[in-house]
mmCIF file of C-alpha atoms in Angstrom:
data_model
loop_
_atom_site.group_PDB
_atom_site.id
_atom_site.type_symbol
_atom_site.label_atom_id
_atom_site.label_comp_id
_atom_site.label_asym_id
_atom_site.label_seq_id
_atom_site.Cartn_x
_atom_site.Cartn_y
_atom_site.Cartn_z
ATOM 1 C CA UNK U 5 78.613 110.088 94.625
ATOM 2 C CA UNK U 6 76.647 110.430 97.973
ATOM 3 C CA UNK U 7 79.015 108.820 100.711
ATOM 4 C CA UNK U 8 76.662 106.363 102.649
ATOM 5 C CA UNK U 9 77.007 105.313 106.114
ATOM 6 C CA UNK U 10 75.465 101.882 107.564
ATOM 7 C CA UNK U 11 75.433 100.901 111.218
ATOM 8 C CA UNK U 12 74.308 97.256 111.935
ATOM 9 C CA UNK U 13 76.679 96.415 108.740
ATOM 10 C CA UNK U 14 77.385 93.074 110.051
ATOM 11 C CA UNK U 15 74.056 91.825 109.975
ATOM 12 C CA UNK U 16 71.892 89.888 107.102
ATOM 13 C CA UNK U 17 70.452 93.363 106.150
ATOM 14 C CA UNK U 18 73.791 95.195 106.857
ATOM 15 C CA UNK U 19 75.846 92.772 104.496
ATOM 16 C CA UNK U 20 73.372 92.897 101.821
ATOM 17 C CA UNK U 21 73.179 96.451 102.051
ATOM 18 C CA UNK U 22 76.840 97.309 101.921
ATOM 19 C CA UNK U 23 77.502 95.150 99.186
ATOM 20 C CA UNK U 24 74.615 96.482 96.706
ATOM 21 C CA UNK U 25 75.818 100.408 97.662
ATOM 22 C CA UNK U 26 79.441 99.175 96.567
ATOM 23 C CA UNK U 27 78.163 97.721 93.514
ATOM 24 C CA UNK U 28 75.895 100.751 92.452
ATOM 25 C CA UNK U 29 79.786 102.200 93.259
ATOM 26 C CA UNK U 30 78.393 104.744 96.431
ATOM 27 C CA UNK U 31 81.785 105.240 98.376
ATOM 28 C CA UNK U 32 80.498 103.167 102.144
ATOM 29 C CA UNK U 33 81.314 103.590 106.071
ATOM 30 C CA UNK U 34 80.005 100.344 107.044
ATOM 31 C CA UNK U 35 79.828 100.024 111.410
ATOM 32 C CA UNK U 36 79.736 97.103 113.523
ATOM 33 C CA UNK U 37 80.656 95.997 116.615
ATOM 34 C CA UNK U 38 83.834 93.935 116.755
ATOM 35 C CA UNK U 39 85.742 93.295 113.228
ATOM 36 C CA UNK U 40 83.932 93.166 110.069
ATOM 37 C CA UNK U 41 82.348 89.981 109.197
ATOM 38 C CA UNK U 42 81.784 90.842 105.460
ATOM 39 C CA UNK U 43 82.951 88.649 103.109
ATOM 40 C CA UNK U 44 84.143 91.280 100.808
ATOM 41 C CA UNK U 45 86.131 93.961 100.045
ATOM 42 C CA UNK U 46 85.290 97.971 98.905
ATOM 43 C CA UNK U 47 84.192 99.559 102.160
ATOM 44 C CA UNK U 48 85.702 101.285 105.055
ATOM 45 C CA UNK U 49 85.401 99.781 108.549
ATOM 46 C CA UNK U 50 84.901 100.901 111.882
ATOM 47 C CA UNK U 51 84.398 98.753 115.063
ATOM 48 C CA UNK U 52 81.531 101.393 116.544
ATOM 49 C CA UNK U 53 79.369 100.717 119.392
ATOM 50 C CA UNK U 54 76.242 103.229 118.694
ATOM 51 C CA UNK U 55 75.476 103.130 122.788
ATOM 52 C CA UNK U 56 79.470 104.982 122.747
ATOM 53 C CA UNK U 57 78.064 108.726 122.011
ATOM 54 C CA UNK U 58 82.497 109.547 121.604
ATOM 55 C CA UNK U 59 82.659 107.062 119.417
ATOM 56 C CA UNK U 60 79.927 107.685 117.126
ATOM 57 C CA UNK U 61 80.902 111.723 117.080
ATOM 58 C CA UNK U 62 84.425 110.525 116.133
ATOM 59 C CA UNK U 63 83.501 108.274 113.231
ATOM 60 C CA UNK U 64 81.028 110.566 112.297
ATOM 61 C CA UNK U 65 82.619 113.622 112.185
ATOM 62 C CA UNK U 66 85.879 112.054 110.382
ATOM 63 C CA UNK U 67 83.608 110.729 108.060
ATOM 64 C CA UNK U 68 81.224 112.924 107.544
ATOM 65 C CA UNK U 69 78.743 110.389 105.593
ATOM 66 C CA UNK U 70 76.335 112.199 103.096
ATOM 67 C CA UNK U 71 73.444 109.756 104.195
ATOM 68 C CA UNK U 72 73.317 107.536 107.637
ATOM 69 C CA UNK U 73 71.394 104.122 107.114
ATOM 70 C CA UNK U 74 70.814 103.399 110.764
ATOM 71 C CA UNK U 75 70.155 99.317 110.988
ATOM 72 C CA UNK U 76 71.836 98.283 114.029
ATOM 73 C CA UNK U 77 69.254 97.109 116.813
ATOM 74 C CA UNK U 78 68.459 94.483 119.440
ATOM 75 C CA UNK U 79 66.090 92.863 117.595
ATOM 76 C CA UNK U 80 65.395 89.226 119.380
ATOM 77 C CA UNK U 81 62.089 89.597 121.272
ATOM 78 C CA UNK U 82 62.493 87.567 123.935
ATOM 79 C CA UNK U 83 66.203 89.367 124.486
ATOM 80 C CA UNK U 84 64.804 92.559 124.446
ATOM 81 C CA UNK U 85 61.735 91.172 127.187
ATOM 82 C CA UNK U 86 64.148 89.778 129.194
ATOM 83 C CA UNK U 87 66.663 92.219 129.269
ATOM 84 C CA UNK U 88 64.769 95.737 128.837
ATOM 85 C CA UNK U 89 67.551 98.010 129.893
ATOM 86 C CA UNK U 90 70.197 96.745 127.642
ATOM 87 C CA UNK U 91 67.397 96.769 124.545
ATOM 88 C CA UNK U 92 66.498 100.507 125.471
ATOM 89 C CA UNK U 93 70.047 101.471 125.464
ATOM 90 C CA UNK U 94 70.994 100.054 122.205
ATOM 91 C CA UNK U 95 67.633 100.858 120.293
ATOM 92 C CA UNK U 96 66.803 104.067 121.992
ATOM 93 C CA UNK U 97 69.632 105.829 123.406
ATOM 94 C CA UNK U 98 71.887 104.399 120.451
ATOM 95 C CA UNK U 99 69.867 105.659 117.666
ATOM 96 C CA UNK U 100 69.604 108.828 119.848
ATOM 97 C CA UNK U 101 73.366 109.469 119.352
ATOM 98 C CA UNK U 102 73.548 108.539 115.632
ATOM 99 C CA UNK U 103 70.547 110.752 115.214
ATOM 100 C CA UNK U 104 72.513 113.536 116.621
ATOM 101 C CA UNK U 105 75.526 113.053 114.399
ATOM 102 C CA UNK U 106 73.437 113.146 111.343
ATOM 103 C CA UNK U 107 71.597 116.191 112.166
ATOM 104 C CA UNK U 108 75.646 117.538 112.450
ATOM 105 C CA UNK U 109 77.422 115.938 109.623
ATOM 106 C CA UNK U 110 74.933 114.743 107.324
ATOM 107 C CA UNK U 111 72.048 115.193 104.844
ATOM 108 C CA UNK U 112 69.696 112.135 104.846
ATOM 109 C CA UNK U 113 69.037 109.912 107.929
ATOM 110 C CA UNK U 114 67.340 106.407 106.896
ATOM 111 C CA UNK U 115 65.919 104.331 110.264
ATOM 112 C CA UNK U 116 65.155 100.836 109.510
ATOM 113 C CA UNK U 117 62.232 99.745 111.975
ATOM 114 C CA UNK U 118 59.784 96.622 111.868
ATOM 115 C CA UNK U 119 56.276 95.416 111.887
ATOM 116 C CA UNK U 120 56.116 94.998 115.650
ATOM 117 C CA UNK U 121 55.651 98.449 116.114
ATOM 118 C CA UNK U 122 51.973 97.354 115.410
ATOM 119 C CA UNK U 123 49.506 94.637 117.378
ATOM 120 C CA UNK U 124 48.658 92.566 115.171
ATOM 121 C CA UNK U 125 44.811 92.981 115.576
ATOM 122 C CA UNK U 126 44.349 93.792 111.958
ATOM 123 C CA UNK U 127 47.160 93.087 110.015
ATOM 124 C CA UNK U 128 47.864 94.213 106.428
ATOM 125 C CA UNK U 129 48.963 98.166 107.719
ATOM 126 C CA UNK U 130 49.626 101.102 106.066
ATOM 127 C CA UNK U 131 51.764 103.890 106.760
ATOM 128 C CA UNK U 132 49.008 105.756 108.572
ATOM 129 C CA UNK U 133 47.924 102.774 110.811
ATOM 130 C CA UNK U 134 48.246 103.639 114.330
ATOM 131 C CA UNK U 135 51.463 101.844 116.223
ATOM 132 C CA UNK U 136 50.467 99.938 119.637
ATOM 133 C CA UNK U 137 53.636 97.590 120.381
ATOM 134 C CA UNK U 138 52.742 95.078 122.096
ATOM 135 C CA UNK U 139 56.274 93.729 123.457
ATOM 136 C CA UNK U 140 59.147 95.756 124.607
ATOM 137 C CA UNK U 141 61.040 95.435 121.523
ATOM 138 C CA UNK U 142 58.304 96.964 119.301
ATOM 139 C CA UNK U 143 58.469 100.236 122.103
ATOM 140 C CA UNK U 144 61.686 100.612 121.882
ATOM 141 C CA UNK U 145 61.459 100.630 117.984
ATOM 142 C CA UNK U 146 58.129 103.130 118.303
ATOM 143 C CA UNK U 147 60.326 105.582 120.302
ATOM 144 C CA UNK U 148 63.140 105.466 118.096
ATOM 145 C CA UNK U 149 60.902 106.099 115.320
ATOM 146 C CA UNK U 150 59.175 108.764 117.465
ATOM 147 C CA UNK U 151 62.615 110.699 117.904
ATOM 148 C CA UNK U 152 63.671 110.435 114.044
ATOM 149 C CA UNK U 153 60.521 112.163 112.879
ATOM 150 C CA UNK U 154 61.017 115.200 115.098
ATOM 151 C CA UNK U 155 64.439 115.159 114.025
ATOM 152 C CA UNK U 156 65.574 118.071 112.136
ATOM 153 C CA UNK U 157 67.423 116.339 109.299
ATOM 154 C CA UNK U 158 65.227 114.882 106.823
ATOM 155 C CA UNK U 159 64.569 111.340 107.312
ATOM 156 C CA UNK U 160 62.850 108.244 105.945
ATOM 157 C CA UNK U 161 61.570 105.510 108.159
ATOM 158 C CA UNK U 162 61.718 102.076 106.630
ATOM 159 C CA UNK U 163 59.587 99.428 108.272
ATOM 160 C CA UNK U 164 60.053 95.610 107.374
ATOM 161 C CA UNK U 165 58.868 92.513 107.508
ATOM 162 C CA UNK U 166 60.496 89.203 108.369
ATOM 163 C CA UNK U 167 63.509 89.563 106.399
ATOM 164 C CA UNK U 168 65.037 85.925 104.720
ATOM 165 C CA UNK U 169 67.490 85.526 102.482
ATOM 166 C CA UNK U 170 71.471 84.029 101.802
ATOM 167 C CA UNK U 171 73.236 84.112 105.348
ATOM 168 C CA UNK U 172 76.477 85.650 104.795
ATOM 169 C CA UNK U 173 79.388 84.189 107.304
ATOM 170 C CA UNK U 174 78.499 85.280 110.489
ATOM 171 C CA UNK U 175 75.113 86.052 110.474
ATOM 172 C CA UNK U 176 71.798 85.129 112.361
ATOM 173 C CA UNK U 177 70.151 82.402 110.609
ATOM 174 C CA UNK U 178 66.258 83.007 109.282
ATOM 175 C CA UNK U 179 63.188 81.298 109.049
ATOM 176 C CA UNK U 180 64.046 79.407 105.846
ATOM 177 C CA UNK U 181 67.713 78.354 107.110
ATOM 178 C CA UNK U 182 66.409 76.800 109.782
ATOM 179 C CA UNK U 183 63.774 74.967 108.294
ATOM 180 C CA UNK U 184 65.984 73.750 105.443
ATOM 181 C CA UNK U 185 68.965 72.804 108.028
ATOM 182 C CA UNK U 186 66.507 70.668 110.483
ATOM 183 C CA UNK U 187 64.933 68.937 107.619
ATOM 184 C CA UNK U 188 67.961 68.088 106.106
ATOM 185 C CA UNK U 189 68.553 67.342 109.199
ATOM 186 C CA UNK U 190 65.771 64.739 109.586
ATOM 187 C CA UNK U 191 64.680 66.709 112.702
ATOM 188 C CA UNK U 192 60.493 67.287 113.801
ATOM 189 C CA UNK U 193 59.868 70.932 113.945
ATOM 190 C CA UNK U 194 57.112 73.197 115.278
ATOM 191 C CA UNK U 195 55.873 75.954 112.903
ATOM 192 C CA UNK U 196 52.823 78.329 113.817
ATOM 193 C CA UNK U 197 50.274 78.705 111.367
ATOM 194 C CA UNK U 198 48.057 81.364 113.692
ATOM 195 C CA UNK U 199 50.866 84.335 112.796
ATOM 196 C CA UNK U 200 50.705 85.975 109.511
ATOM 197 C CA UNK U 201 53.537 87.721 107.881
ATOM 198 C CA UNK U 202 54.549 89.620 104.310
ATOM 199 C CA UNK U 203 57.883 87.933 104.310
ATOM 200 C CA UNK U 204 60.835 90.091 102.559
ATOM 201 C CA UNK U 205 63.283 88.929 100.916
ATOM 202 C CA UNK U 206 66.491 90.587 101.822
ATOM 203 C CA UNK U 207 67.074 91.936 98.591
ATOM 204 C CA UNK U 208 64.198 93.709 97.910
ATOM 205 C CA UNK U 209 64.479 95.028 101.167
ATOM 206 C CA UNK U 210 67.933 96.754 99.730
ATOM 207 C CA UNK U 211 66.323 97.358 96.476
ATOM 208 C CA UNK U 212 63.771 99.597 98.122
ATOM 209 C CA UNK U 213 66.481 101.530 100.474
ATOM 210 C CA UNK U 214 68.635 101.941 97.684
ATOM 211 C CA UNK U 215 65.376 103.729 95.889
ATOM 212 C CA UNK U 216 64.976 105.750 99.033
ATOM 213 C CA UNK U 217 68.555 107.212 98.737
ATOM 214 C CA UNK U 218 68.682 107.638 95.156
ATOM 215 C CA UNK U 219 65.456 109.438 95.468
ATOM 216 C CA UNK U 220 65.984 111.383 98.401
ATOM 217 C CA UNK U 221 62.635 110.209 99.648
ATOM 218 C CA UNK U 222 61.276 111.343 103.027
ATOM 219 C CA UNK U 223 58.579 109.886 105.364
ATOM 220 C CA UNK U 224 57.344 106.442 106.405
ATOM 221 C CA UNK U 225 57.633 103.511 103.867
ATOM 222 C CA UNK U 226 56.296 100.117 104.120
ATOM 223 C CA UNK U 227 58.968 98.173 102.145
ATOM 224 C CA UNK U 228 58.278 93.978 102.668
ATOM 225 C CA UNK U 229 57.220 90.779 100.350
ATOM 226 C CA UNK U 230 53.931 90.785 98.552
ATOM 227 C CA UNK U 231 52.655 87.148 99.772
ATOM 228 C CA UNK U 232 50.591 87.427 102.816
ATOM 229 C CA UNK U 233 51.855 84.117 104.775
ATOM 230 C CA UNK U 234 52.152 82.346 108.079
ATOM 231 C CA UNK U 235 55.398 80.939 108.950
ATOM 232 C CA UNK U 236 53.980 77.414 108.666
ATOM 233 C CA UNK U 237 53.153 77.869 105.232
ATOM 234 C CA UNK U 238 56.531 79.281 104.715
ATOM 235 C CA UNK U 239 58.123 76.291 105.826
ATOM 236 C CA UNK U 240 55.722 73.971 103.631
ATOM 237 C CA UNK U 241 56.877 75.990 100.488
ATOM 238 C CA UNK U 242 60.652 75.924 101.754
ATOM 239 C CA UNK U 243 60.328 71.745 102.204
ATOM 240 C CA UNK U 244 58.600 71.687 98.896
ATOM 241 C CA UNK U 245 60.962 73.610 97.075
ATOM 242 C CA UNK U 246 64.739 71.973 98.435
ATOM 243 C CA UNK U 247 62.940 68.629 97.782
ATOM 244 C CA UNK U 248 62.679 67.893 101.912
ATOM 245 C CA UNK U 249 59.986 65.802 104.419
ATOM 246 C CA UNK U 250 57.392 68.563 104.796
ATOM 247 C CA UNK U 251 55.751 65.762 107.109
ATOM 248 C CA UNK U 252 58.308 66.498 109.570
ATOM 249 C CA UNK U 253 56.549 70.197 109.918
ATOM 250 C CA UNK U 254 53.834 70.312 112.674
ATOM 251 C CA UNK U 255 51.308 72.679 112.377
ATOM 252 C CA UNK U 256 50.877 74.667 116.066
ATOM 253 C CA UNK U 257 49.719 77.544 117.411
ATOM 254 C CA UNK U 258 51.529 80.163 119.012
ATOM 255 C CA UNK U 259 49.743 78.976 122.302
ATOM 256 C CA UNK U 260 52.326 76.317 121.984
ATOM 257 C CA UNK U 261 55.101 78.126 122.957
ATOM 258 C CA UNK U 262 55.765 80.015 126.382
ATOM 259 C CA UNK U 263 57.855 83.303 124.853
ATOM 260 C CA UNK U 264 58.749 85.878 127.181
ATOM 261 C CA UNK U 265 58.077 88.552 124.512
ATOM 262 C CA UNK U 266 54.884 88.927 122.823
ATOM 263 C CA UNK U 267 54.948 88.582 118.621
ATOM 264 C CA UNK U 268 51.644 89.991 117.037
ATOM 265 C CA UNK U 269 49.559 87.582 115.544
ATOM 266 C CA UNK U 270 48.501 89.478 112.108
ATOM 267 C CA UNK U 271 51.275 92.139 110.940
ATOM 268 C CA UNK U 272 52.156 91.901 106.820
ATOM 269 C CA UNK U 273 52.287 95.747 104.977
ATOM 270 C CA UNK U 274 50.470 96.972 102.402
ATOM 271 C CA UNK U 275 53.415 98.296 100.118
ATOM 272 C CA UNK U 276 51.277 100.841 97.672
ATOM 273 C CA UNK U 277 52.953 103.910 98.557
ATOM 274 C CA UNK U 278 56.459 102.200 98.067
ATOM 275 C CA UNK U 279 55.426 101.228 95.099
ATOM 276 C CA UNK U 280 54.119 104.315 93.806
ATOM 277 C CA UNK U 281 56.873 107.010 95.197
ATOM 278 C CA UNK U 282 59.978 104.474 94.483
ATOM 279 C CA UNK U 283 58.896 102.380 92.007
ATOM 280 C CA UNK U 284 59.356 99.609 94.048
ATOM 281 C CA UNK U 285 58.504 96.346 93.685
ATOM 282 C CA UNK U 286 59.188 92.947 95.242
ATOM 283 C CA UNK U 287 59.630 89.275 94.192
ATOM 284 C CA UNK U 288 57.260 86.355 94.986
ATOM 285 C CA UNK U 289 58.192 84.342 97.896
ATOM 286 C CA UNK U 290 58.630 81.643 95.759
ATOM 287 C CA UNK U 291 61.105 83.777 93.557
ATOM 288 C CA UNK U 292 62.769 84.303 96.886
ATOM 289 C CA UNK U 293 62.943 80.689 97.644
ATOM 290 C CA UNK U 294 64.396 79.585 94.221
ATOM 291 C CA UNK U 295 66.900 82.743 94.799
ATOM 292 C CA UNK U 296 68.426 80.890 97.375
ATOM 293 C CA UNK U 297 68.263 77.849 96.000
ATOM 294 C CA UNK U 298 70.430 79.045 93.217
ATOM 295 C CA UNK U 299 72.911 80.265 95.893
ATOM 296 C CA UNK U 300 73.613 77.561 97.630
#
């Protein structure tokens, strides 16, 4: 079996991820920084810092992973606005010096980017759609992108699309979390309704990377949710479904809100080439939603 390596493992992707590759019984490197946060056993661990070029080559080159799923980033908006050297370093320079450890030691280098590499004027974007961040987190992801696809190791590009699904311990909470905890919570919260999203759910998300290593696939793939949605209706479908005040949910605009980083108003993916090359296909976000219903 393929030896896989995932950086960002401590994340709600990277958890997901290294569980489903340990399942499907692919021998995994996962990478983090700090200890490992996953709540399970099967995996060998490394406390890597991807901005550390000596410590990437060392892991790397002990390891020598088959295929690199590269997944850690800075990816809060306003973070990444606010603090644009410390973004650049971690999502440009450190996928830089993973890139140049795969090119060394491996065969297949998977980057996992995001719908903000677009503006949102159009939504709904294939593949070929021109990029045009419009916040400094979206660059940063557009450059990264820019450097794996005139890398010489062959590569796949996965972009997303507001990932939700079961927080494992340690983990950033997601849209539904936090609009199932402050209900529960009996708390008033403020949901745009002007953004529109394909929301993924996190395991499709794996599903489809999983297809892109089995596969050997190479290129750009849109990989996200098949329900074109704004967050507020998200949150009127996540009240509805764990039985909660959806009167508490005020409908805004993005206007409301003074962000330092810019979101696009109208991203969501059209997923017919991931569909057609990996056979993939996603759940309803209502599947989603009862999903983690039953996990709880």
């Amino acid at each position: 079996m393929m030896k896989v390596l995932v950086t960002g493992a401590n994340g709600l992707l990277g958890q997901h991820l290294v569980k489903q590759l340990i399942d499907a019984h692919y021998p995994v490197i996962a990478t983090g920084r700090g200890p490992s946060r996953l709540p399970f056993t099967g995996y060998t661990w490394y406390d890597m810092d991807i901005t550390d070029g000596l410590q990437v080559h060392g892991v790397m080159s002990r390891e020598r992973p088959d295929v690199v799923v590269h997944a850690a980033a800075l990816t809060q908006v306003d973070e990444c606005e606010q603090d644009p050297r410390r973004c650049e370093n971690i999502n440009i320079q450190g996928t830089s010096q993973v890139l140049t450890d795969a090119e060394m030691f491996s065969s297949h280098f998977i980057y996992i980017s995001t719908d903000f590499v677009f503006d949102g004027e159009k939504g709904n974007y294939t593949e070929e759609d021109d990029t045009n961040p419009i916040s400094w987190y979206g660059f940063t992801k557009m450059q990264a992108e820019a450097m794996v696809q005139t890398s010489t190791i062959p590569w796949a590009i996965v972009r997303t699309c507001l990932v939700y699904g079961k927080v494992f311990d340690g983990t950033r909470s997601n849209i539904i979390n936090w609009v199932r905890d402050s209900l529960q919570q009996g708390k008033t919260i403020k949901v745009v309704a002007d953004q529109w999203r394909t929301p993924t759910y996190v395991e499709d998300l794996v599903k489809g990377i999983l297809l892109i290593i089995k596969k050997k696939a190479e290129g750009v793939f849109h990989i996200s949710g098949k329900d074109f949605l704004s967050p507020y209706m998200m949150a009127v479908q996540t009240a509805g479904y764990f039985k909660l005040d959806a009167g508490k949910i005020e409908k805004v605009d993005a206007s409301t809100f003074t962000q330092p980083g810019r979101r696009p108003l109208k991203t969501g993916f059209v997923i017919e080439k991931a569909r057609r090359e990996l056979g993939y296909e996603p759940i309803s976000f209502e599947e989603g939603l009862e999903k983690m219903k039953n996990e709880k």
